[in-house]
Coordinates of C-alpha atoms and ligand atoms in Angstrom, one line a residue:
X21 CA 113.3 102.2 66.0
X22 CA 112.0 102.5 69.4
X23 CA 114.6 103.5 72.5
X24 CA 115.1 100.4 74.2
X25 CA 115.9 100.5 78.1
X26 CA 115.9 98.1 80.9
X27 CA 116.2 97.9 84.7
X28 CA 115.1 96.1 87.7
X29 CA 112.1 96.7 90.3
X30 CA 114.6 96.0 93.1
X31 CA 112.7 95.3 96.5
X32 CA 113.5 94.5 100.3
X33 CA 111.5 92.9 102.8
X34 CA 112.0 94.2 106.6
X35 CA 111.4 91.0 108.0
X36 CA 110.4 92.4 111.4
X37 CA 107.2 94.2 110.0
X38 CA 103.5 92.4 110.1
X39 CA 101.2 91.8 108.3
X40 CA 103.9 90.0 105.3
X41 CA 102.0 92.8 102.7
X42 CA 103.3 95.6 104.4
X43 CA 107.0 94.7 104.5
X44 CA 108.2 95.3 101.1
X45 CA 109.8 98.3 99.9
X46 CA 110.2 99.4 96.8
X47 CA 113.4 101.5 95.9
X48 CA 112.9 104.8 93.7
X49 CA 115.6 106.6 92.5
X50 CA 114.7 110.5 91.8
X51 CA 116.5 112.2 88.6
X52 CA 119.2 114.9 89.0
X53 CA 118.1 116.7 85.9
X54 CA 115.2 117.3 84.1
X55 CA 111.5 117.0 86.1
X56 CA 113.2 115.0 89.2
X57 CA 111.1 112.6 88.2
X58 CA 111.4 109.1 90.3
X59 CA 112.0 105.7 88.7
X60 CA 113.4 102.1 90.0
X61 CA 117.1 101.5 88.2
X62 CA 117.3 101.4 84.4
X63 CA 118.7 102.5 81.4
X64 CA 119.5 102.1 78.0
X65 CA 120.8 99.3 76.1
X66 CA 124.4 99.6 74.5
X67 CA 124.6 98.6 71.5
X68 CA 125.3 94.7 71.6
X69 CA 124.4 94.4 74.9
X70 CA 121.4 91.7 75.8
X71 CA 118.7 92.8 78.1
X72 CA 119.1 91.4 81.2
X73 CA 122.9 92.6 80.7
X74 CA 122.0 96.3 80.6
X75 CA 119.1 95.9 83.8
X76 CA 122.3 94.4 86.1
X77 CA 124.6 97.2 84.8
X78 CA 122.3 99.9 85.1
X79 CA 121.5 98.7 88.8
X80 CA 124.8 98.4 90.1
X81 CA 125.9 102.1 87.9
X82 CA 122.6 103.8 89.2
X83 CA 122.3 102.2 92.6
X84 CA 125.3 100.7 93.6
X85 CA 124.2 97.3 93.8
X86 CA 125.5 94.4 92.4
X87 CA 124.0 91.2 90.8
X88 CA 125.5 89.4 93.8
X89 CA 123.6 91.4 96.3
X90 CA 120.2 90.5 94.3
X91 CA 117.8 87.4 93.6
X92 CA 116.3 88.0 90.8
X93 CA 112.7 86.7 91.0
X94 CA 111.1 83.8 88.2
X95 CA 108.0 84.4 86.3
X96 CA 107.9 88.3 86.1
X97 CA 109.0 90.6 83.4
X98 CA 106.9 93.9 82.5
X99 CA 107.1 96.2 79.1
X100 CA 105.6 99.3 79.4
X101 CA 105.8 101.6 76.0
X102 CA 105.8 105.6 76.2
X103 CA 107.1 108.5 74.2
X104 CA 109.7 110.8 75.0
X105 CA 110.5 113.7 73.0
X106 CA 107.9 112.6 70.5
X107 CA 110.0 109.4 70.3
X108 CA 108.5 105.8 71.2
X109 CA 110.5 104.3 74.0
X110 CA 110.3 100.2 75.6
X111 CA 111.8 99.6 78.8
X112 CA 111.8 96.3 80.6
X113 CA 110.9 95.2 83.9
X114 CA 112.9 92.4 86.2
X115 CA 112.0 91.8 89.7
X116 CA 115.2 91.6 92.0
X117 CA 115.1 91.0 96.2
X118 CA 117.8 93.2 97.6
X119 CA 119.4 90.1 99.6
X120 CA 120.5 91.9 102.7
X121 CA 117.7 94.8 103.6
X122 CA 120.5 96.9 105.0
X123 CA 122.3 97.0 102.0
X124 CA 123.5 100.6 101.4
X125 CA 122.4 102.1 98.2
X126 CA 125.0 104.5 96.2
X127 CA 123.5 106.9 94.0
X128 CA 125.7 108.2 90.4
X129 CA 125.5 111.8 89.4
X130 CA 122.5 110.8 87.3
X131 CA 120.2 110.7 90.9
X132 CA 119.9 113.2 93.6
X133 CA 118.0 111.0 96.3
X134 CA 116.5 108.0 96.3
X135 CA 113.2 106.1 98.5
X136 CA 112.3 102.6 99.8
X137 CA 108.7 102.7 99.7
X138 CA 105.4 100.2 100.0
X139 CA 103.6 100.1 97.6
X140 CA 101.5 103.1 97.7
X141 CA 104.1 105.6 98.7
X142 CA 106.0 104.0 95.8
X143 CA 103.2 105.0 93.4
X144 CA 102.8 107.8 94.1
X145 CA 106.4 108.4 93.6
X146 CA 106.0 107.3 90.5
X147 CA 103.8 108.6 89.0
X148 CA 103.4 107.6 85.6
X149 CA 99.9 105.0 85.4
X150 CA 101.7 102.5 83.6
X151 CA 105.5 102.5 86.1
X152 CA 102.0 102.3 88.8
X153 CA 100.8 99.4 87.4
X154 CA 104.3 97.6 87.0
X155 CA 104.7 98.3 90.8
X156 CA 101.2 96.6 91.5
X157 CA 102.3 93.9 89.3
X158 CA 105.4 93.2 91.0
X159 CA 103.1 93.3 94.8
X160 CA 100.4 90.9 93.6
X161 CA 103.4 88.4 92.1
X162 CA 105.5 88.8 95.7
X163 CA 101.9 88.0 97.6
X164 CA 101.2 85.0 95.2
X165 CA 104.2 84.1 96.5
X166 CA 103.9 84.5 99.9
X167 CA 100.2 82.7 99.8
X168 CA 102.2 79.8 98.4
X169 CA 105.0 79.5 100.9
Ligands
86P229 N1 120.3 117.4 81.5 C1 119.4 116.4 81.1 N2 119.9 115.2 80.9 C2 119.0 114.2 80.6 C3 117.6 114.5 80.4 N3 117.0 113.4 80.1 C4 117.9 112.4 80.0 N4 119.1 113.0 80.3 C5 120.4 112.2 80.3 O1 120.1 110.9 80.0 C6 120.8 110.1 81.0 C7 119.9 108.9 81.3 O2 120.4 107.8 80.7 P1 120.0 106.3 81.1 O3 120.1 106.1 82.6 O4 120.8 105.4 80.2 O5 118.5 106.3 80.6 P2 117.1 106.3 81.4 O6 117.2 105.6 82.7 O7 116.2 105.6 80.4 O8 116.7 107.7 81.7 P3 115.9 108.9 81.0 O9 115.8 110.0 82.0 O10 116.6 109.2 79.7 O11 114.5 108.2 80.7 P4 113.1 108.1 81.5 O12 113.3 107.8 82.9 O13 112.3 107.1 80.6 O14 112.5 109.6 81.4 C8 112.3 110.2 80.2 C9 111.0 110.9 80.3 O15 109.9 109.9 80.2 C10 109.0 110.1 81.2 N5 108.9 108.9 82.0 C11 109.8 108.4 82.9 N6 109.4 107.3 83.4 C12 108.2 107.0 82.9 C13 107.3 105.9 83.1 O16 107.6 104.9 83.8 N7 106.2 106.0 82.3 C14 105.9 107.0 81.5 N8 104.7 106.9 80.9 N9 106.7 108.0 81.3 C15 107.9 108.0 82.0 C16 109.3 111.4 81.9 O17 108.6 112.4 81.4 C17 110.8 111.6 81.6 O18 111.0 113.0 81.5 C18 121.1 110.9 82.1 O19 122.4 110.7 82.6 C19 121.1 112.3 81.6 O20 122.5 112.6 81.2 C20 117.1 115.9 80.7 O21 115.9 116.2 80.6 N10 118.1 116.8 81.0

């Protein structure tokens, strides 16, 4: 069975900054072990715990923030499927707006720093072509969006 994890692409918009495209941030969180790599908030399911359970626990564990301090966003949810240690791994994908933009973020031992970045600072955090393509993803939904309002 594949290792099963889930988290949230948790985003702020500085409402001050024009053009509307250019003021969202994404927030990265970068490991404390291992390659440093950088990733939004997630990790694995318990056992008996439902998805969207694990992505708000995970987020308030990893980043200090709290379901109440989010909006989750409709009509976006991404799977991307890698292997780690030769082992096949899932992790899910919501979309949450940090409510207030100035929001402090607190980190666990499990993180060492963390980023709000646009969109292409944010991939290149990332790193990984397919957490890259989540992120665009997540940018093309928020401006579909915007186009709307
Ligand atoms: N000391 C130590 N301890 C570790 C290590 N490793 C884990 N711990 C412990 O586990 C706990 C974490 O528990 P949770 O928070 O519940 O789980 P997750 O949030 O799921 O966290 P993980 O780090 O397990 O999982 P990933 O982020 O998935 O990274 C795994 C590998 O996959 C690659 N990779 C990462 N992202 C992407 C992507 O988007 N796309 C692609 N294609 N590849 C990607 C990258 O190569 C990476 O090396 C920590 O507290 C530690 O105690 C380690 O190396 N040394």
């Amino acid at each position: 069975m594949a290792l099963r994890a889930c988290g949230f692409i948790v985003f702020r918009r500085l409402a001050s900054c024009i053009p509307p495209a250019g003021n969202i941030e994404y927030l990265l969180l970068q490991t404390s072990y291992g390659e440093h790599h950088w990733t939004p908030p997630k990790g694995h399911v318990d056992p008996g715990e439902d998805d969207l359970t694990t992505a708000l626990r995970e987020t308030r564990e990893e980043a200090g923030l709290g379901a109440e301090q989010l909006r989750v966003i409709d009509g976006f949810l991404q799977e991307l499927r890698y292997e780690v240690r030769g082992k096949p791994k899932e992790v899910l994908y919501w979309l949450a707006e940090l409510r207030d933009p100035g929001t402090a973020v607190t980190l666990s031992d499990e993180h060492q720093d963390y980023r709000w970045a646009q969109l292409e600072e944010a991939c290149s955090l990332a790193g990984y072509k397919d957490l890259q393509d989540t992120l665009r993803a997540a940018q093309r939904h928020l401006e579909a969006q915007q186009d709307k309002q």
